[in-house]
Amino acid sequence: GASKGPVSGDVDQWLISPTLEYEVCKYFDAFAGARYNNISAEIRGPFGRVRSGTVDWWEPVVGGRVKVPLYKSLSFEVMGDIGGLGVEGTGLSWQVEPVLSWRFSKHASLQAGYRWIQSDFEQGSGANKFRYDVLMQGPQIGLTMHF
């Protein structure tokens, strides 16, 4: 966020992760897909000087989900994946997400839990080098569509 000192800045990040999932058995799904990362930053310095930019990248991901039924349409799930694997500037990325899931219809469920996601990406060199090696964590909510 912005600060009130002589230098301030903003960083915005979003990601999407389309995957195809296969139910191996009642309690385990395997999946493969991709993760798209988009980071925009702006730094404002003294005398109105502004520096900004956007970096984005795609990376492959593979993972799994363990599902433990609790009661009727309620379950506890733990999802994890690994990605990047050195494709086009990516290092190893990973995420782990334990959630409580409520399947409220045949085609949709809601999740609430916590998420850890590590991203590692590098591009360019010298003054134009961009390096992003960050572990983010926090509460997570989600909606899953089932087909």
PDB file of C-alpha atoms in Angstrom:
ATOM      1  CA  GLY A   1       0.000   0.000   0.000  1.00  0.00           C
ATOM      2  CA  ALA A   2       0.915   3.683  -0.174  1.00  0.00           C
ATOM      3  CA  SER A   3       2.774   5.451   2.633  1.00  0.00           C
ATOM      4  CA  LYS A   4       3.033   9.154   3.497  1.00  0.00           C
ATOM      5  CA  GLY A   5       6.852   9.436   3.321  1.00  0.00           C
ATOM      6  CA  PRO A   6       8.964  10.739   0.410  1.00  0.00           C
ATOM      7  CA  VAL A   7       8.797   7.290  -1.208  1.00  0.00           C
ATOM      8  CA  SER A   8       5.633   5.210  -1.537  1.00  0.00           C
ATOM      9  CA  GLY A   9       4.467   2.302  -3.635  1.00  0.00           C
ATOM     10  CA  ASP A  10       1.819  -0.223  -4.548  1.00  0.00           C
ATOM     11  CA  VAL A  11       2.084  -3.856  -5.601  1.00  0.00           C
ATOM     12  CA  ASP A  12      -0.869  -5.774  -7.044  1.00  0.00           C
ATOM     13  CA  GLN A  13      -0.771  -9.504  -7.747  1.00  0.00           C
ATOM     14  CA  TRP A  14      -3.316 -11.973  -9.024  1.00  0.00           C
ATOM     15  CA  LEU A  15      -3.153 -15.513 -10.266  1.00  0.00           C
ATOM     16  CA  ILE A  16      -5.379 -18.096 -11.887  1.00  0.00           C
ATOM     17  CA  SER A  17      -4.792 -21.809 -11.996  1.00  0.00           C
ATOM     18  CA  PRO A  18      -6.877 -23.773 -14.519  1.00  0.00           C
ATOM     19  CA  THR A  19      -6.474 -27.530 -13.980  1.00  0.00           C
ATOM     20  CA  LEU A  20      -7.995 -30.818 -15.046  1.00  0.00           C
ATOM     21  CA  GLU A  21      -8.687 -33.104 -12.111  1.00  0.00           C
ATOM     22  CA  TYR A  22      -9.222 -36.879 -12.102  1.00  0.00           C
ATOM     23  CA  GLU A  23     -10.778 -38.822  -9.227  1.00  0.00           C
ATOM     24  CA  VAL A  24      -8.321 -41.673  -8.639  1.00  0.00           C
ATOM     25  CA  CYS A  25     -10.461 -43.036  -5.786  1.00  0.00           C
ATOM     26  CA  LYS A  26     -13.158 -41.739  -3.419  1.00  0.00           C
ATOM     27  CA  TYR A  27     -10.543 -40.030  -1.207  1.00  0.00           C
ATOM     28  CA  PHE A  28      -7.911 -38.818  -3.704  1.00  0.00           C
ATOM     29  CA  ASP A  29      -7.892 -36.660  -6.868  1.00  0.00           C
ATOM     30  CA  ALA A  30      -4.840 -36.008  -9.067  1.00  0.00           C
ATOM     31  CA  PHE A  31      -4.593 -32.930 -11.286  1.00  0.00           C
ATOM     32  CA  ALA A  32      -2.433 -31.185 -13.858  1.00  0.00           C
ATOM     33  CA  GLY A  33      -2.663 -27.739 -15.380  1.00  0.00           C
ATOM     34  CA  ALA A  34      -1.049 -24.322 -15.312  1.00  0.00           C
ATOM     35  CA  ARG A  35      -0.711 -21.289 -13.064  1.00  0.00           C
ATOM     36  CA  TYR A  36      -0.751 -17.723 -14.429  1.00  0.00           C
ATOM     37  CA  ASN A  37       0.904 -15.011 -12.300  1.00  0.00           C
ATOM     38  CA  ASN A  38       0.538 -11.262 -12.903  1.00  0.00           C
ATOM     39  CA  ILE A  39       2.375  -8.670 -10.797  1.00  0.00           C
ATOM     40  CA  SER A  40       2.108  -4.890 -11.237  1.00  0.00           C
ATOM     41  CA  ALA A  41       4.151  -2.448  -9.166  1.00  0.00           C
ATOM     42  CA  GLU A  42       4.495   1.305  -8.921  1.00  0.00           C
ATOM     43  CA  ILE A  43       7.035   3.245  -6.829  1.00  0.00           C
ATOM     44  CA  ARG A  44       6.630   6.990  -6.330  1.00  0.00           C
ATOM     45  CA  GLY A  45       9.673   8.976  -5.246  1.00  0.00           C
ATOM     46  CA  PRO A  46      10.511  12.572  -4.434  1.00  0.00           C
ATOM     47  CA  PHE A  47       9.823  15.289  -7.044  1.00  0.00           C
ATOM     48  CA  GLY A  48       7.018  13.267  -8.701  1.00  0.00           C
ATOM     49  CA  ARG A  49       9.320  10.579 -10.072  1.00  0.00           C
ATOM     50  CA  VAL A  50       7.325   7.389 -10.809  1.00  0.00           C
ATOM     51  CA  ARG A  51       8.613   3.976 -11.823  1.00  0.00           C
ATOM     52  CA  SER A  52       6.168   1.193 -12.696  1.00  0.00           C
ATOM     53  CA  GLY A  53       5.900  -2.100 -14.528  1.00  0.00           C
ATOM     54  CA  THR A  54       4.018  -5.357 -14.959  1.00  0.00           C
ATOM     55  CA  VAL A  55       5.436  -8.859 -15.182  1.00  0.00           C
ATOM     56  CA  ASP A  56       3.437 -12.002 -15.938  1.00  0.00           C
ATOM     57  CA  TRP A  57       4.178 -15.661 -16.593  1.00  0.00           C
ATOM     58  CA  TRP A  58       2.628 -19.115 -16.995  1.00  0.00           C
ATOM     59  CA  GLU A  59       4.000 -22.238 -15.325  1.00  0.00           C
ATOM     60  CA  PRO A  60       2.953 -25.917 -15.388  1.00  0.00           C
ATOM     61  CA  VAL A  61       1.563 -27.487 -12.174  1.00  0.00           C
ATOM     62  CA  VAL A  62       0.825 -31.047 -10.997  1.00  0.00           C
ATOM     63  CA  GLY A  63      -0.726 -32.011  -7.693  1.00  0.00           C
ATOM     64  CA  GLY A  64      -3.294 -33.857  -5.686  1.00  0.00           C
ATOM     65  CA  ARG A  65      -6.171 -33.482  -3.272  1.00  0.00           C
ATOM     66  CA  VAL A  66      -6.975 -35.739  -0.290  1.00  0.00           C
ATOM     67  CA  LYS A  67     -10.651 -35.672   0.739  1.00  0.00           C
ATOM     68  CA  VAL A  68     -11.956 -36.849   4.129  1.00  0.00           C
ATOM     69  CA  PRO A  69     -15.774 -36.919   4.452  1.00  0.00           C
ATOM     70  CA  LEU A  70     -17.034 -35.405   7.716  1.00  0.00           C
ATOM     71  CA  TYR A  71     -20.823 -35.251   7.476  1.00  0.00           C
ATOM     72  CA  LYS A  72     -23.130 -35.546   4.442  1.00  0.00           C
ATOM     73  CA  SER A  73     -21.971 -32.733   2.078  1.00  0.00           C
ATOM     74  CA  LEU A  74     -19.166 -31.488   4.385  1.00  0.00           C
ATOM     75  CA  SER A  75     -15.551 -32.643   4.015  1.00  0.00           C
ATOM     76  CA  PHE A  76     -12.001 -31.745   5.012  1.00  0.00           C
ATOM     77  CA  GLU A  77      -9.598 -31.511   2.074  1.00  0.00           C
ATOM     78  CA  VAL A  78      -5.884 -30.878   1.677  1.00  0.00           C
ATOM     79  CA  MET A  79      -4.653 -29.795  -1.757  1.00  0.00           C
ATOM     80  CA  GLY A  80      -1.022 -29.472  -2.743  1.00  0.00           C
ATOM     81  CA  ASP A  81       0.897 -28.911  -5.944  1.00  0.00           C
ATOM     82  CA  ILE A  82       4.319 -28.223  -7.379  1.00  0.00           C
ATOM     83  CA  GLY A  83       5.006 -26.123 -10.440  1.00  0.00           C
ATOM     84  CA  GLY A  84       7.477 -24.107 -12.417  1.00  0.00           C
ATOM     85  CA  LEU A  85      10.157 -26.755 -12.725  1.00  0.00           C
ATOM     86  CA  GLY A  86      12.523 -24.443 -14.593  1.00  0.00           C
ATOM     87  CA  VAL A  87      10.163 -23.598 -17.473  1.00  0.00           C
ATOM     88  CA  GLU A  88      10.959 -20.131 -18.960  1.00  0.00           C
ATOM     89  CA  GLY A  89      12.554 -18.502 -15.908  1.00  0.00           C
ATOM     90  CA  THR A  90      10.556 -20.322 -13.250  1.00  0.00           C
ATOM     91  CA  GLY A  91      12.135 -22.062 -10.307  1.00  0.00           C
ATOM     92  CA  LEU A  92      10.279 -24.510  -8.117  1.00  0.00           C
ATOM     93  CA  SER A  93       6.898 -23.235  -6.930  1.00  0.00           C
ATOM     94  CA  TRP A  94       4.479 -24.997  -4.604  1.00  0.00           C
ATOM     95  CA  GLN A  95       1.300 -24.536  -2.628  1.00  0.00           C
ATOM     96  CA  VAL A  96      -0.543 -26.292   0.197  1.00  0.00           C
ATOM     97  CA  GLU A  97      -4.166 -25.552   1.053  1.00  0.00           C
ATOM     98  CA  PRO A  98      -6.143 -27.294   3.842  1.00  0.00           C
ATOM     99  CA  VAL A  99      -9.859 -26.411   3.596  1.00  0.00           C
ATOM    100  CA  LEU A 100     -13.291 -27.233   4.901  1.00  0.00           C
ATOM    101  CA  SER A 101     -15.488 -27.907   1.850  1.00  0.00           C
ATOM    102  CA  TRP A 102     -19.284 -27.767   1.567  1.00  0.00           C
ATOM    103  CA  ARG A 103     -20.784 -29.302  -1.591  1.00  0.00           C
ATOM    104  CA  PHE A 104     -24.071 -27.418  -1.741  1.00  0.00           C
ATOM    105  CA  SER A 105     -25.145 -28.804  -5.145  1.00  0.00           C
ATOM    106  CA  LYS A 106     -24.209 -31.494  -7.666  1.00  0.00           C
ATOM    107  CA  HIS A 107     -22.115 -28.979  -9.627  1.00  0.00           C
ATOM    108  CA  ALA A 108     -20.683 -26.582  -7.008  1.00  0.00           C
ATOM    109  CA  SER A 109     -18.938 -26.407  -3.637  1.00  0.00           C
ATOM    110  CA  LEU A 110     -17.595 -23.680  -1.335  1.00  0.00           C
ATOM    111  CA  GLN A 111     -14.278 -23.866   0.521  1.00  0.00           C
ATOM    112  CA  ALA A 112     -12.774 -21.985   3.468  1.00  0.00           C
ATOM    113  CA  GLY A 113      -9.288 -22.613   4.793  1.00  0.00           C
ATOM    114  CA  TYR A 114      -5.686 -21.440   4.755  1.00  0.00           C
ATOM    115  CA  ARG A 115      -3.135 -21.280   1.931  1.00  0.00           C
ATOM    116  CA  TRP A 116       0.633 -21.222   1.595  1.00  0.00           C
ATOM    117  CA  ILE A 117       2.016 -20.516  -1.885  1.00  0.00           C
ATOM    118  CA  GLN A 118       5.688 -20.140  -2.828  1.00  0.00           C
ATOM    119  CA  SER A 119       6.599 -18.572  -6.189  1.00  0.00           C
ATOM    120  CA  ASP A 120      10.050 -18.300  -7.770  1.00  0.00           C
ATOM    121  CA  PHE A 121      10.538 -16.457 -11.060  1.00  0.00           C
ATOM    122  CA  GLU A 122      13.367 -14.546 -12.741  1.00  0.00           C
ATOM    123  CA  GLN A 123      13.758 -12.705 -16.040  1.00  0.00           C
ATOM    124  CA  GLY A 124      16.065 -10.131 -17.608  1.00  0.00           C
ATOM    125  CA  SER A 125      19.530  -9.058 -16.494  1.00  0.00           C
ATOM    126  CA  GLY A 126      21.395  -6.051 -15.152  1.00  0.00           C
ATOM    127  CA  ALA A 127      19.218  -3.004 -14.435  1.00  0.00           C
ATOM    128  CA  ASN A 128      16.261  -4.790 -16.105  1.00  0.00           C
ATOM    129  CA  LYS A 129      16.490  -7.926 -13.966  1.00  0.00           C
ATOM    130  CA  PHE A 130      13.284  -8.995 -12.222  1.00  0.00           C
ATOM    131  CA  ARG A 131      13.497 -11.581  -9.412  1.00  0.00           C
ATOM    132  CA  TYR A 132      10.435 -12.764  -7.481  1.00  0.00           C
ATOM    133  CA  ASP A 133      10.991 -15.387  -4.757  1.00  0.00           C
ATOM    134  CA  VAL A 134       8.134 -15.015  -2.265  1.00  0.00           C
ATOM    135  CA  LEU A 135       6.130 -17.155   0.173  1.00  0.00           C
ATOM    136  CA  MET A 136       2.589 -15.835   0.651  1.00  0.00           C
ATOM    137  CA  GLN A 137       0.132 -17.166   3.190  1.00  0.00           C
ATOM    138  CA  GLY A 138      -3.289 -16.357   4.540  1.00  0.00           C
ATOM    139  CA  PRO A 139      -6.967 -17.277   4.786  1.00  0.00           C
ATOM    140  CA  GLN A 140      -8.554 -18.627   1.627  1.00  0.00           C
ATOM    141  CA  ILE A 141     -12.112 -18.880   0.330  1.00  0.00           C
ATOM    142  CA  GLY A 142     -13.089 -20.534  -2.915  1.00  0.00           C
ATOM    143  CA  LEU A 143     -15.797 -21.788  -5.236  1.00  0.00           C
ATOM    144  CA  THR A 144     -15.350 -24.997  -7.220  1.00  0.00           C
ATOM    145  CA  MET A 145     -17.456 -26.000 -10.208  1.00  0.00           C
ATOM    146  CA  HIS A 146     -17.848 -29.766 -10.767  1.00  0.00           C
ATOM    147  CA  PHE A 147     -18.543 -31.221 -14.222  1.00  0.00           C
TER     148      PHE A 147
END
